mmCIF file with all atom_site columns, C-alpha atoms in Angstrom:
data_model
loop_
_atom_site.group_PDB
_atom_site.id
_atom_site.type_symbol
_atom_site.label_atom_id
_atom_site.label_alt_id
_atom_site.label_comp_id
_atom_site.label_asym_id
_atom_site.label_entity_id
_atom_site.label_seq_id
_atom_site.pdbx_PDB_ins_code
_atom_site.Cartn_x
_atom_site.Cartn_y
_atom_site.Cartn_z
_atom_site.occupancy
_atom_site.B_iso_or_equiv
_atom_site.pdbx_formal_charge
_atom_site.auth_seq_id
_atom_site.auth_comp_id
_atom_site.auth_asym_id
_atom_site.auth_atom_id
_atom_site.pdbx_PDB_model_num
ATOM 1   C CA . MET A 1 1   ? -150.589 50.695 -11.853 1.00 0.00 ? 1   MET A CA 1
ATOM 2   C CA . LYS A 1 2   ? -151.094 47.760 -14.203 1.00 0.00 ? 2   LYS A CA 1
ATOM 3   C CA . GLN A 1 3   ? -148.264 49.019 -16.385 1.00 0.00 ? 3   GLN A CA 1
ATOM 4   C CA . ASP A 1 4   ? -145.985 49.291 -13.333 1.00 0.00 ? 4   ASP A CA 1
ATOM 5   C CA . ARG A 1 5   ? -146.714 45.650 -12.407 1.00 0.00 ? 5   ARG A CA 1
ATOM 6   C CA . GLN A 1 6   ? -145.928 44.588 -15.963 1.00 0.00 ? 6   GLN A CA 1
ATOM 7   C CA . LEU A 1 7   ? -142.619 46.444 -15.856 1.00 0.00 ? 7   LEU A CA 1
ATOM 8   C CA . ASP A 1 8   ? -141.788 44.886 -12.483 1.00 0.00 ? 8   ASP A CA 1
ATOM 9   C CA . SER A 1 9   ? -142.601 41.462 -13.883 1.00 0.00 ? 9   SER A CA 1
ATOM 10  C CA . PHE A 1 10  ? -140.345 42.040 -16.862 1.00 0.00 ? 10  PHE A CA 1
ATOM 11  C CA . ALA A 1 11  ? -137.509 43.384 -14.742 1.00 0.00 ? 11  ALA A CA 1
ATOM 12  C CA . ALA A 1 12  ? -137.565 40.538 -12.234 1.00 0.00 ? 12  ALA A CA 1
ATOM 13  C CA . ASP A 1 13  ? -134.754 38.195 -13.222 1.00 0.00 ? 13  ASP A CA 1
ATOM 14  C CA . LYS A 1 14  ? -131.549 36.710 -11.887 1.00 0.00 ? 14  LYS A CA 1
ATOM 15  C CA . LEU A 1 15  ? -127.939 37.773 -11.704 1.00 0.00 ? 15  LEU A CA 1
ATOM 16  C CA . GLU A 1 16  ? -125.733 34.944 -12.981 1.00 0.00 ? 16  GLU A CA 1
ATOM 17  C CA . ILE A 1 17  ? -121.920 34.942 -12.895 1.00 0.00 ? 17  ILE A CA 1
ATOM 18  C CA . THR A 1 18  ? -119.696 32.190 -14.286 1.00 0.00 ? 18  THR A CA 1
ATOM 19  C CA . TYR A 1 19  ? -116.127 31.960 -13.028 1.00 0.00 ? 19  TYR A CA 1
ATOM 20  C CA . GLU A 1 20  ? -113.149 30.071 -14.380 1.00 0.00 ? 20  GLU A CA 1
ATOM 21  C CA . ILE A 1 21  ? -110.917 28.553 -11.698 1.00 0.00 ? 21  ILE A CA 1
ATOM 22  C CA . THR A 1 22  ? -107.401 27.331 -12.524 1.00 0.00 ? 22  THR A CA 1
ATOM 23  C CA . GLY A 1 23  ? -104.595 25.834 -10.485 1.00 0.00 ? 23  GLY A CA 1
ATOM 24  C CA . PHE A 1 24  ? -106.197 22.503 -9.535  1.00 0.00 ? 24  PHE A CA 1
ATOM 25  C CA . ASP A 1 25  ? -103.799 19.553 -9.636  1.00 0.00 ? 25  ASP A CA 1
ATOM 26  C CA . ARG A 1 26  ? -106.605 16.964 -9.805  1.00 0.00 ? 26  ARG A CA 1
ATOM 27  C CA . ILE A 1 27  ? -110.208 16.364 -10.778 1.00 0.00 ? 27  ILE A CA 1
ATOM 28  C CA . LEU A 1 28  ? -112.095 16.891 -7.548  1.00 0.00 ? 28  LEU A CA 1
ATOM 29  C CA . TYR A 1 29  ? -115.344 14.962 -7.720  1.00 0.00 ? 29  TYR A CA 1
ATOM 30  C CA . SER A 1 30  ? -116.568 11.743 -9.280  1.00 0.00 ? 30  SER A CA 1
ATOM 31  C CA . GLN A 1 31  ? -119.963 13.313 -10.007 1.00 0.00 ? 31  GLN A CA 1
ATOM 32  C CA . LYS A 1 32  ? -121.510 16.738 -10.401 1.00 0.00 ? 32  LYS A CA 1
ATOM 33  C CA . PRO A 1 33  ? -122.174 18.446 -7.019  1.00 0.00 ? 33  PRO A CA 1
ATOM 34  C CA . SER A 1 34  ? -125.708 19.521 -6.108  1.00 0.00 ? 34  SER A CA 1
ATOM 35  C CA . TRP A 1 35  ? -125.199 22.903 -4.447  1.00 0.00 ? 35  TRP A CA 1
ATOM 36  C CA . GLU A 1 36  ? -127.862 25.538 -3.981  1.00 0.00 ? 36  GLU A CA 1
ATOM 37  C CA . ASN A 1 37  ? -127.842 28.266 -6.625  1.00 0.00 ? 37  ASN A CA 1
ATOM 38  C CA . CYS A 1 38  ? -124.555 27.177 -8.118  1.00 0.00 ? 38  CYS A CA 1
ATOM 39  C CA . GLU A 1 39  ? -123.139 24.752 -10.656 1.00 0.00 ? 39  GLU A CA 1
ATOM 40  C CA . PHE A 1 40  ? -119.569 23.418 -10.482 1.00 0.00 ? 40  PHE A CA 1
ATOM 41  C CA . LEU A 1 41  ? -118.129 21.770 -13.598 1.00 0.00 ? 41  LEU A CA 1
ATOM 42  C CA . MET A 1 42  ? -114.749 20.280 -14.392 1.00 0.00 ? 42  MET A CA 1
ATOM 43  C CA . GLU A 1 43  ? -115.322 20.048 -18.126 1.00 0.00 ? 43  GLU A CA 1
ATOM 44  C CA . GLU A 1 44  ? -111.902 18.536 -18.737 1.00 0.00 ? 44  GLU A CA 1
ATOM 45  C CA . GLU A 1 45  ? -108.615 18.222 -16.877 1.00 0.00 ? 45  GLU A CA 1
ATOM 46  C CA . GLY A 1 46  ? -107.624 21.609 -15.553 1.00 0.00 ? 46  GLY A CA 1
ATOM 47  C CA . ARG A 1 47  ? -110.645 23.481 -16.891 1.00 0.00 ? 47  ARG A CA 1
ATOM 48  C CA . THR A 1 48  ? -113.113 24.307 -14.161 1.00 0.00 ? 48  THR A CA 1
ATOM 49  C CA . SER A 1 49  ? -116.113 26.612 -14.062 1.00 0.00 ? 49  SER A CA 1
ATOM 50  C CA . LEU A 1 50  ? -118.326 27.717 -11.193 1.00 0.00 ? 50  LEU A CA 1
ATOM 51  C CA . ARG A 1 51  ? -121.665 29.300 -12.074 1.00 0.00 ? 51  ARG A CA 1
ATOM 52  C CA . VAL A 1 52  ? -123.520 31.112 -9.268  1.00 0.00 ? 52  VAL A CA 1
ATOM 53  C CA . TRP A 1 53  ? -126.751 33.088 -9.305  1.00 0.00 ? 53  TRP A CA 1
ATOM 54  C CA . GLU A 1 54  ? -129.408 34.925 -7.335  1.00 0.00 ? 54  GLU A CA 1
ATOM 55  C CA . ASP A 1 55  ? -133.073 35.346 -8.309  1.00 0.00 ? 55  ASP A CA 1
ATOM 56  C CA . GLU A 1 56  ? -135.728 37.994 -7.690  1.00 0.00 ? 56  GLU A CA 1
ATOM 57  C CA . ILE A 1 57  ? -133.688 41.103 -8.506  1.00 0.00 ? 57  ILE A CA 1
ATOM 58  C CA . TYR A 1 58  ? -135.747 44.183 -9.383  1.00 0.00 ? 58  TYR A CA 1
ATOM 59  C CA . ASN A 1 59  ? -133.494 47.243 -9.042  1.00 0.00 ? 59  ASN A CA 1
ATOM 60  C CA . LYS A 1 60  ? -129.896 48.415 -9.031  1.00 0.00 ? 60  LYS A CA 1
ATOM 61  C CA . ASP A 1 61  ? -129.522 48.291 -5.245  1.00 0.00 ? 61  ASP A CA 1
ATOM 62  C CA . GLN A 1 62  ? -130.606 44.643 -5.170  1.00 0.00 ? 62  GLN A CA 1
ATOM 63  C CA . LEU A 1 63  ? -128.326 43.953 -8.110  1.00 0.00 ? 63  LEU A CA 1
ATOM 64  C CA . GLN A 1 64  ? -125.268 45.388 -6.373  1.00 0.00 ? 64  GLN A CA 1
ATOM 65  C CA . GLN A 1 65  ? -126.047 43.582 -3.126  1.00 0.00 ? 65  GLN A CA 1
ATOM 66  C CA . ALA A 1 66  ? -126.487 40.295 -4.977  1.00 0.00 ? 66  ALA A CA 1
ATOM 67  C CA . LYS A 1 67  ? -123.232 40.801 -6.866  1.00 0.00 ? 67  LYS A CA 1
ATOM 68  C CA . THR A 1 68  ? -121.366 41.406 -3.606  1.00 0.00 ? 68  THR A CA 1
ATOM 69  C CA . ARG A 1 69  ? -122.870 38.289 -2.003  1.00 0.00 ? 69  ARG A CA 1
ATOM 70  C CA . LEU A 1 70  ? -121.984 36.119 -4.989  1.00 0.00 ? 70  LEU A CA 1
ATOM 71  C CA . GLU A 1 71  ? -118.430 37.449 -5.123  1.00 0.00 ? 71  GLU A CA 1
ATOM 72  C CA . ARG A 1 72  ? -117.978 36.690 -1.424  1.00 0.00 ? 72  ARG A CA 1
ATOM 73  C CA . LYS A 1 73  ? -119.487 33.235 -1.871  1.00 0.00 ? 73  LYS A CA 1
ATOM 74  C CA . VAL A 1 74  ? -117.061 32.392 -4.665  1.00 0.00 ? 74  VAL A CA 1
ATOM 75  C CA . LYS A 1 75  ? -114.088 33.814 -2.801  1.00 0.00 ? 75  LYS A CA 1
ATOM 76  C CA . SER A 1 76  ? -115.043 31.805 0.275   1.00 0.00 ? 76  SER A CA 1
ATOM 77  C CA . PHE A 1 77  ? -115.228 28.654 -1.890  1.00 0.00 ? 77  PHE A CA 1
ATOM 78  C CA . ILE A 1 78  ? -111.797 29.384 -3.367  1.00 0.00 ? 78  ILE A CA 1
ATOM 79  C CA . LEU A 1 79  ? -110.319 29.727 0.132   1.00 0.00 ? 79  LEU A CA 1
ATOM 80  C CA . ALA A 1 80  ? -111.885 26.420 1.184   1.00 0.00 ? 80  ALA A CA 1
ATOM 81  C CA . MET A 1 81  ? -110.382 24.686 -1.855  1.00 0.00 ? 81  MET A CA 1
ATOM 82  C CA . GLU A 1 82  ? -106.954 26.239 -1.330  1.00 0.00 ? 82  GLU A CA 1
ATOM 83  C CA . PHE A 1 83  ? -107.047 25.105 2.280   1.00 0.00 ? 83  PHE A CA 1
ATOM 84  C CA . ALA A 1 84  ? -108.221 21.573 1.461   1.00 0.00 ? 84  ALA A CA 1
ATOM 85  C CA . LEU A 1 85  ? -105.733 21.051 -1.389  1.00 0.00 ? 85  LEU A CA 1
ATOM 86  C CA . SER A 1 86  ? -102.844 23.203 -0.080  1.00 0.00 ? 86  SER A CA 1
ATOM 87  C CA . CYS A 1 87  ? -102.381 24.807 -3.476  1.00 0.00 ? 87  CYS A CA 1
ATOM 88  C CA . PRO A 1 88  ? -102.920 28.334 -4.800  1.00 0.00 ? 88  PRO A CA 1
ATOM 89  C CA . LEU A 1 89  ? -105.802 28.886 -7.208  1.00 0.00 ? 89  LEU A CA 1
ATOM 90  C CA . GLN A 1 90  ? -106.637 31.652 -9.654  1.00 0.00 ? 90  GLN A CA 1
ATOM 91  C CA . TYR A 1 91  ? -110.086 32.695 -10.763 1.00 0.00 ? 91  TYR A CA 1
ATOM 92  C CA . ARG A 1 92  ? -111.727 35.198 -13.072 1.00 0.00 ? 92  ARG A CA 1
ATOM 93  C CA . ILE A 1 93  ? -115.140 35.992 -14.482 1.00 0.00 ? 93  ILE A CA 1
ATOM 94  C CA . LEU A 1 94  ? -115.917 34.208 -17.740 1.00 0.00 ? 94  LEU A CA 1
ATOM 95  C CA . HIS A 1 95  ? -119.455 35.483 -18.145 1.00 0.00 ? 95  HIS A CA 1
ATOM 96  C CA . GLU A 1 96  ? -121.763 37.779 -16.238 1.00 0.00 ? 96  GLU A CA 1
ATOM 97  C CA . LYS A 1 97  ? -125.435 37.975 -17.086 1.00 0.00 ? 97  LYS A CA 1
ATOM 98  C CA . ARG A 1 98  ? -127.356 40.736 -15.355 1.00 0.00 ? 98  ARG A CA 1
ATOM 99  C CA . PRO A 1 99  ? -131.133 41.020 -15.088 1.00 0.00 ? 99  PRO A CA 1
ATOM 100 C CA . ALA A 1 100 ? -133.157 43.622 -16.914 1.00 0.00 ? 100 ALA A CA 1
ATOM 101 C CA . ILE A 1 101 ? -133.449 46.703 -14.688 1.00 0.00 ? 101 ILE A CA 1
ATOM 102 C CA . ILE A 1 102 ? -135.940 49.520 -15.175 1.00 0.00 ? 102 ILE A CA 1
ATOM 103 C CA . ALA A 1 103 ? -134.088 52.837 -14.940 1.00 0.00 ? 103 ALA A CA 1
ATOM 104 C CA . GLU A 1 104 ? -135.640 56.010 -13.494 1.00 0.00 ? 104 GLU A CA 1
ATOM 105 C CA . ASP A 1 105 ? -136.392 57.294 -16.981 1.00 0.00 ? 105 ASP A CA 1
ATOM 106 C CA . GLY A 1 106 ? -138.312 54.104 -17.797 1.00 0.00 ? 106 GLY A CA 1
ATOM 107 C CA . THR A 1 107 ? -135.651 52.582 -20.055 1.00 0.00 ? 107 THR A CA 1
ATOM 108 C CA . ILE A 1 108 ? -134.590 48.961 -19.653 1.00 0.00 ? 108 ILE A CA 1
ATOM 109 C CA . GLU A 1 109 ? -130.949 48.124 -18.955 1.00 0.00 ? 109 GLU A CA 1
ATOM 110 C CA . LEU A 1 110 ? -129.563 44.685 -19.824 1.00 0.00 ? 110 LEU A CA 1
ATOM 111 C CA . ILE A 1 111 ? -125.814 44.107 -19.711 1.00 0.00 ? 111 ILE A CA 1
ATOM 112 C CA . GLU A 1 112 ? -123.716 41.018 -20.386 1.00 0.00 ? 112 GLU A CA 1
ATOM 113 C CA . VAL A 1 113 ? -119.958 40.744 -19.917 1.00 0.00 ? 113 VAL A CA 1
ATOM 114 C CA . VAL A 1 114 ? -118.018 37.955 -21.628 1.00 0.00 ? 114 VAL A CA 1
ATOM 115 C CA . SER A 1 115 ? -114.323 36.990 -21.412 1.00 0.00 ? 115 SER A CA 1
ATOM 116 C CA . VAL A 1 116 ? -112.192 34.313 -23.065 1.00 0.00 ? 116 VAL A CA 1
ATOM 117 C CA . ARG A 1 117 ? -111.027 31.018 -21.545 1.00 0.00 ? 117 ARG A CA 1
ATOM 118 C CA . ASP A 1 118 ? -107.420 29.935 -20.975 1.00 0.00 ? 118 ASP A CA 1
ATOM 119 C CA . GLU A 1 119 ? -105.921 26.433 -21.017 1.00 0.00 ? 119 GLU A CA 1
ATOM 120 C CA . ALA A 1 120 ? -104.842 24.554 -17.867 1.00 0.00 ? 120 ALA A CA 1
ATOM 121 C CA . VAL A 1 121 ? -103.655 21.117 -16.724 1.00 0.00 ? 121 VAL A CA 1
ATOM 122 C CA . SER A 1 122 ? -104.611 18.768 -13.862 1.00 0.00 ? 122 SER A CA 1
ATOM 123 C CA . SER A 1 123 ? -104.489 15.119 -12.822 1.00 0.00 ? 123 SER A CA 1
ATOM 124 C CA . VAL A 1 124 ? -107.265 12.749 -11.779 1.00 0.00 ? 124 VAL A CA 1
ATOM 125 C CA . ALA A 1 125 ? -108.152 11.974 -8.145  1.00 0.00 ? 125 ALA A CA 1
ATOM 126 C CA . PRO A 1 126 ? -111.958 12.366 -7.888  1.00 0.00 ? 126 PRO A CA 1
ATOM 127 C CA . SER A 1 127 ? -114.074 11.986 -4.742  1.00 0.00 ? 127 SER A CA 1
ATOM 128 C CA . MET A 1 128 ? -117.732 12.418 -3.866  1.00 0.00 ? 128 MET A CA 1
ATOM 129 C CA . PRO A 1 129 ? -118.791 16.089 -3.586  1.00 0.00 ? 129 PRO A CA 1
ATOM 130 C CA . LEU A 1 130 ? -120.068 17.479 -0.308  1.00 0.00 ? 130 LEU A CA 1
ATOM 131 C CA . LYS A 1 131 ? -123.784 18.208 0.080   1.00 0.00 ? 131 LYS A CA 1
ATOM 132 C CA . GLU A 1 132 ? -123.125 21.958 0.341   1.00 0.00 ? 132 GLU A CA 1
ATOM 133 C CA . ILE A 1 133 ? -120.606 24.155 -1.412  1.00 0.00 ? 133 ILE A CA 1
ATOM 134 C CA . PRO A 1 134 ? -117.319 24.267 0.559   1.00 0.00 ? 134 PRO A CA 1
ATOM 135 C CA . ALA A 1 135 ? -116.600 27.605 2.222   1.00 0.00 ? 135 ALA A CA 1
ATOM 136 C CA . LEU A 1 136 ? -114.212 29.236 4.671   1.00 0.00 ? 136 LEU A CA 1
ATOM 137 C CA . PRO A 1 137 ? -114.606 32.623 6.404   1.00 0.00 ? 137 PRO A CA 1
ATOM 138 C CA . LEU A 1 138 ? -112.967 35.386 4.376   1.00 0.00 ? 138 LEU A CA 1
ATOM 139 C CA . GLU A 1 139 ? -111.148 36.427 7.545   1.00 0.00 ? 139 GLU A CA 1
ATOM 140 C CA . CYS A 1 140 ? -108.962 33.339 7.026   1.00 0.00 ? 140 CYS A CA 1
ATOM 141 C CA . GLU A 1 141 ? -107.713 34.531 3.650   1.00 0.00 ? 141 GLU A CA 1
ATOM 142 C CA . ARG A 1 142 ? -104.149 35.560 4.525   1.00 0.00 ? 142 ARG A CA 1
ATOM 143 C CA . TRP A 1 143 ? -103.486 32.330 6.430   1.00 0.00 ? 143 TRP A CA 1
ATOM 144 C CA . VAL A 1 144 ? -104.910 30.172 3.663   1.00 0.00 ? 144 VAL A CA 1
ATOM 145 C CA . LEU A 1 145 ? -102.880 32.038 1.034   1.00 0.00 ? 145 LEU A CA 1
ATOM 146 C CA . THR A 1 146 ? -99.732  31.522 3.098   1.00 0.00 ? 146 THR A CA 1
ATOM 147 C CA . LEU A 1 147 ? -100.509 27.812 3.379   1.00 0.00 ? 147 LEU A CA 1
ATOM 148 C CA . ALA A 1 148 ? -101.279 27.505 -0.313  1.00 0.00 ? 148 ALA A CA 1
ATOM 149 C CA . GLU A 1 149 ? -98.105  29.367 -1.283  1.00 0.00 ? 149 GLU A CA 1
ATOM 150 C CA . ALA A 1 150 ? -96.015  26.629 0.328   1.00 0.00 ? 150 ALA A CA 1
ATOM 151 C CA . HIS A 1 151 ? -97.370  24.204 -2.300  1.00 0.00 ? 151 HIS A CA 1
ATOM 152 C CA . ARG A 1 152 ? -95.315  25.968 -4.959  1.00 0.00 ? 152 ARG A CA 1
ATOM 153 C CA . PHE A 1 153 ? -92.048  24.906 -3.308  1.00 0.00 ? 153 PHE A CA 1
ATOM 154 C CA . GLY A 1 154 ? -92.532  21.192 -3.949  1.00 0.00 ? 154 GLY A CA 1
ATOM 155 C CA . ASP A 1 155 ? -89.982  19.138 -1.991  1.00 0.00 ? 155 ASP A CA 1
ATOM 156 C CA . TYR A 1 156 ? -88.245  22.171 -0.421  1.00 0.00 ? 156 TYR A CA 1
ATOM 157 C CA . VAL A 1 157 ? -89.466  21.299 3.055   1.00 0.00 ? 157 VAL A CA 1
ATOM 158 C CA . GLU A 1 158 ? -87.656  24.214 4.692   1.00 0.00 ? 158 GLU A CA 1
ATOM 159 C CA . GLU A 1 159 ? -89.764  26.637 2.654   1.00 0.00 ? 159 GLU A CA 1
ATOM 160 C CA . HIS A 1 160 ? -92.916  24.784 3.727   1.00 0.00 ? 160 HIS A CA 1
ATOM 161 C CA . LEU A 1 161 ? -91.797  25.002 7.353   1.00 0.00 ? 161 LEU A CA 1
ATOM 162 C CA . LYS A 1 162 ? -91.125  28.736 7.231   1.00 0.00 ? 162 LYS A CA 1
ATOM 163 C CA . ARG A 1 163 ? -94.578  29.504 5.879   1.00 0.00 ? 163 ARG A CA 1
ATOM 164 C CA . ASP A 1 164 ? -96.441  27.006 8.028   1.00 0.00 ? 164 ASP A CA 1
ATOM 165 C CA . TYR A 1 165 ? -94.818  28.406 11.152  1.00 0.00 ? 165 TYR A CA 1
ATOM 166 C CA . LEU A 1 166 ? -95.992  31.921 10.267  1.00 0.00 ? 166 LEU A CA 1
ATOM 167 C CA . ILE A 1 167 ? -99.529  30.621 10.776  1.00 0.00 ? 167 ILE A CA 1
ATOM 168 C CA . ILE A 1 168 ? -98.693  28.659 13.924  1.00 0.00 ? 168 ILE A CA 1
ATOM 169 C CA . GLU A 1 169 ? -96.905  31.645 15.428  1.00 0.00 ? 169 GLU A CA 1
ATOM 170 C CA . GLU A 1 170 ? -99.894  33.910 14.951  1.00 0.00 ? 170 GLU A CA 1
ATOM 171 C CA . LEU A 1 171 ? -102.680 31.520 15.955  1.00 0.00 ? 171 LEU A CA 1
ATOM 172 C CA . TRP A 1 172 ? -101.135 29.254 18.589  1.00 0.00 ? 172 TRP A CA 1
ATOM 173 C CA . ASP A 1 173 ? -101.904 31.380 21.663  1.00 0.00 ? 173 ASP A CA 1
ATOM 174 C CA . GLU A 1 174 ? -105.532 31.791 20.599  1.00 0.00 ? 174 GLU A CA 1
ATOM 175 C CA . PHE A 1 175 ? -106.265 28.169 19.719  1.00 0.00 ? 175 PHE A CA 1
ATOM 176 C CA . LYS A 1 176 ? -103.871 26.043 21.794  1.00 0.00 ? 176 LYS A CA 1
ATOM 177 C CA . ASN A 1 177 ? -106.515 25.332 24.442  1.00 0.00 ? 177 ASN A CA 1
ATOM 178 C CA . LYS A 1 178 ? -108.925 24.044 21.786  1.00 0.00 ? 178 LYS A CA 1
ATOM 179 C CA . ILE A 1 179 ? -106.560 21.377 20.408  1.00 0.00 ? 179 ILE A CA 1
ATOM 180 C CA . ASN A 1 180 ? -107.390 17.896 21.685  1.00 0.00 ? 180 ASN A CA 1
ATOM 181 C CA . ASN A 1 181 ? -104.352 16.108 20.220  1.00 0.00 ? 181 ASN A CA 1
ATOM 182 C CA . VAL A 1 182 ? -102.128 15.274 23.222  1.00 0.00 ? 182 VAL A CA 1
ATOM 183 C CA . GLN A 1 183 ? -99.067  15.144 20.968  1.00 0.00 ? 183 GLN A CA 1
ATOM 184 C CA . ILE A 1 184 ? -99.378  18.825 20.100  1.00 0.00 ? 184 ILE A CA 1
ATOM 185 C CA . THR A 1 185 ? -97.847  20.628 23.083  1.00 0.00 ? 185 THR A CA 1
ATOM 186 C CA . GLN A 1 186 ? -96.041  23.866 23.795  1.00 0.00 ? 186 GLN A CA 1
ATOM 187 C CA . GLY A 1 187 ? -92.824  21.842 23.774  1.00 0.00 ? 187 GLY A CA 1
ATOM 188 C CA . LEU A 1 188 ? -93.496  20.675 20.225  1.00 0.00 ? 188 LEU A CA 1
ATOM 189 C CA . ILE A 1 189 ? -94.281  24.218 19.085  1.00 0.00 ? 189 ILE A CA 1
ATOM 190 C CA . ASP A 1 190 ? -91.017  25.417 20.617  1.00 0.00 ? 190 ASP A CA 1
ATOM 191 C CA . LYS A 1 191 ? -89.134  22.705 18.701  1.00 0.00 ? 191 LYS A CA 1
ATOM 192 C CA . ILE A 1 192 ? -90.825  23.758 15.470  1.00 0.00 ? 192 ILE A CA 1
ATOM 193 C CA . ARG A 1 193 ? -89.818  27.369 16.152  1.00 0.00 ? 193 ARG A CA 1
ATOM 194 C CA . LEU A 1 194 ? -86.189  26.401 16.742  1.00 0.00 ? 194 LEU A CA 1
ATOM 195 C CA . THR A 1 195 ? -86.174  24.219 13.619  1.00 0.00 ? 195 THR A CA 1
ATOM 196 C CA . ARG A 1 196 ? -87.606  27.125 11.624  1.00 0.00 ? 196 ARG A CA 1
ATOM 197 C CA . ASN A 1 197 ? -84.815  29.358 12.944  1.00 0.00 ? 197 ASN A CA 1
ATOM 198 C CA . PHE A 1 198 ? -82.242  26.720 11.987  1.00 0.00 ? 198 PHE A CA 1
ATOM 199 C CA . VAL A 1 199 ? -83.371  26.363 8.349   1.00 0.00 ? 199 VAL A CA 1
ATOM 200 C CA . SER A 1 200 ? -83.706  30.144 7.985   1.00 0.00 ? 200 SER A CA 1
ATOM 201 C CA . HIS A 1 201 ? -80.002  30.907 8.596   1.00 0.00 ? 201 HIS A CA 1
ATOM 202 C CA . GLN A 1 202 ? -76.808  29.551 7.118   1.00 0.00 ? 202 GLN A CA 1
ATOM 203 C CA . ILE A 1 203 ? -75.071  29.755 10.495  1.00 0.00 ? 203 ILE A CA 1
ATOM 204 C CA . CYS A 1 204 ? -76.944  29.649 13.824  1.00 0.00 ? 204 CYS A CA 1
ATOM 205 C CA . ARG A 1 205 ? -75.280  30.999 16.952  1.00 0.00 ? 205 ARG A CA 1
ATOM 206 C CA . ASP A 1 206 ? -78.328  31.039 19.246  1.00 0.00 ? 206 ASP A CA 1
ATOM 207 C CA . GLY A 1 207 ? -77.729  28.622 22.116  1.00 0.00 ? 207 GLY A CA 1
ATOM 208 C CA . GLU A 1 208 ? -81.291  27.249 22.125  1.00 0.00 ? 208 GLU A CA 1
ATOM 209 C CA . VAL A 1 209 ? -81.147  26.522 18.406  1.00 0.00 ? 209 VAL A CA 1
ATOM 210 C CA . ILE A 1 210 ? -77.747  24.843 18.707  1.00 0.00 ? 210 ILE A CA 1
ATOM 211 C CA . ASP A 1 211 ? -78.845  22.596 21.575  1.00 0.00 ? 211 ASP A CA 1
ATOM 212 C CA . HIS A 1 212 ? -82.067  21.640 19.809  1.00 0.00 ? 212 HIS A CA 1
ATOM 213 C CA . VAL A 1 213 ? -80.430  20.867 16.455  1.00 0.00 ? 213 VAL A CA 1
ATOM 214 C CA . LEU A 1 214 ? -77.557  18.883 17.967  1.00 0.00 ? 214 LEU A CA 1
ATOM 215 C CA . ASN A 1 215 ? -80.058  16.702 19.816  1.00 0.00 ? 215 ASN A CA 1
ATOM 216 C CA . GLU A 1 216 ? -81.719  15.879 16.490  1.00 0.00 ? 216 GLU A CA 1
ATOM 217 C CA . LEU A 1 217 ? -78.876  16.212 13.973  1.00 0.00 ? 217 LEU A CA 1
ATOM 218 C CA . SER A 1 218 ? -75.422  16.104 15.549  1.00 0.00 ? 218 SER A CA 1
ATOM 219 C CA . SER A 1 219 ? -73.700  16.219 12.146  1.00 0.00 ? 219 SER A CA 1
ATOM 220 C CA . ALA A 1 220 ? -74.896  19.812 11.719  1.00 0.00 ? 220 ALA A CA 1
ATOM 221 C CA . ALA A 1 221 ? -72.350  21.045 14.297  1.00 0.00 ? 221 ALA A CA 1
ATOM 222 C CA . TRP A 1 222 ? -69.170  22.784 13.280  1.00 0.00 ? 222 TRP A CA 1
ATOM 223 C CA . TYR A 1 223 ? -66.500  24.630 15.217  1.00 0.00 ? 223 TYR A CA 1
ATOM 224 C CA . GLU A 1 224 ? -65.101  28.096 14.758  1.00 0.00 ? 224 GLU A CA 1
ATOM 225 C CA . GLU A 1 225 ? -62.132  28.731 17.038  1.00 0.00 ? 225 GLU A CA 1
ATOM 226 C CA . GLU A 1 226 ? -63.301  25.853 19.255  1.00 0.00 ? 226 GLU A CA 1
ATOM 227 C CA . LYS A 1 227 ? -66.765  27.386 19.575  1.00 0.00 ? 227 LYS A CA 1
ATOM 228 C CA . LYS A 1 228 ? -69.608  25.128 18.521  1.00 0.00 ? 228 LYS A CA 1
ATOM 229 C CA . GLU A 1 229 ? -72.076  26.643 16.034  1.00 0.00 ? 229 GLU A CA 1
#
């Protein structure tokens, strides 16, 4: 019994995973955040690491559960950052340190995984970190990725509009009654839809699109056999 307690004491340790995150276009914070069980560092412009961990892990089941929780935590943080900055990010494991686990045959397993860093670039625009690590529900992933993808198109506003409207189109009916901004109405959404249709086609023959565009941009009209398009 005493030997078992000694083994348990030896095996109790933490799972620690360090991630590299690239794609930031700025330095985020003016000081190091204080987040529970994680450490976020921007060591230099464009080089960011996020170290997360869980303690009190004694067996393989706890290890796997902890690994899943940490992976979800990091992914949720990435989504929150992509949403806040409207830019796509990439991440990978730099280092994974696993606790010592006592196998069924009494042997001790201790595994470390190490990978190599890459270079990256960013610009400076720091702010104060939040009290808790930013996070978004993982269910939001496809919408956040669509929003972040638009960032790659720079000043091509029509490409931004196409992707932004994909999100509006899917979520408007569910959330329209929760929006308090009186300027955001069904009429505005309809105008955005018609504008999206206009920038998505070289020639628009839909009557609604034509009427909407000519009200806003009369020079866009042209005539084919006396028919306005």
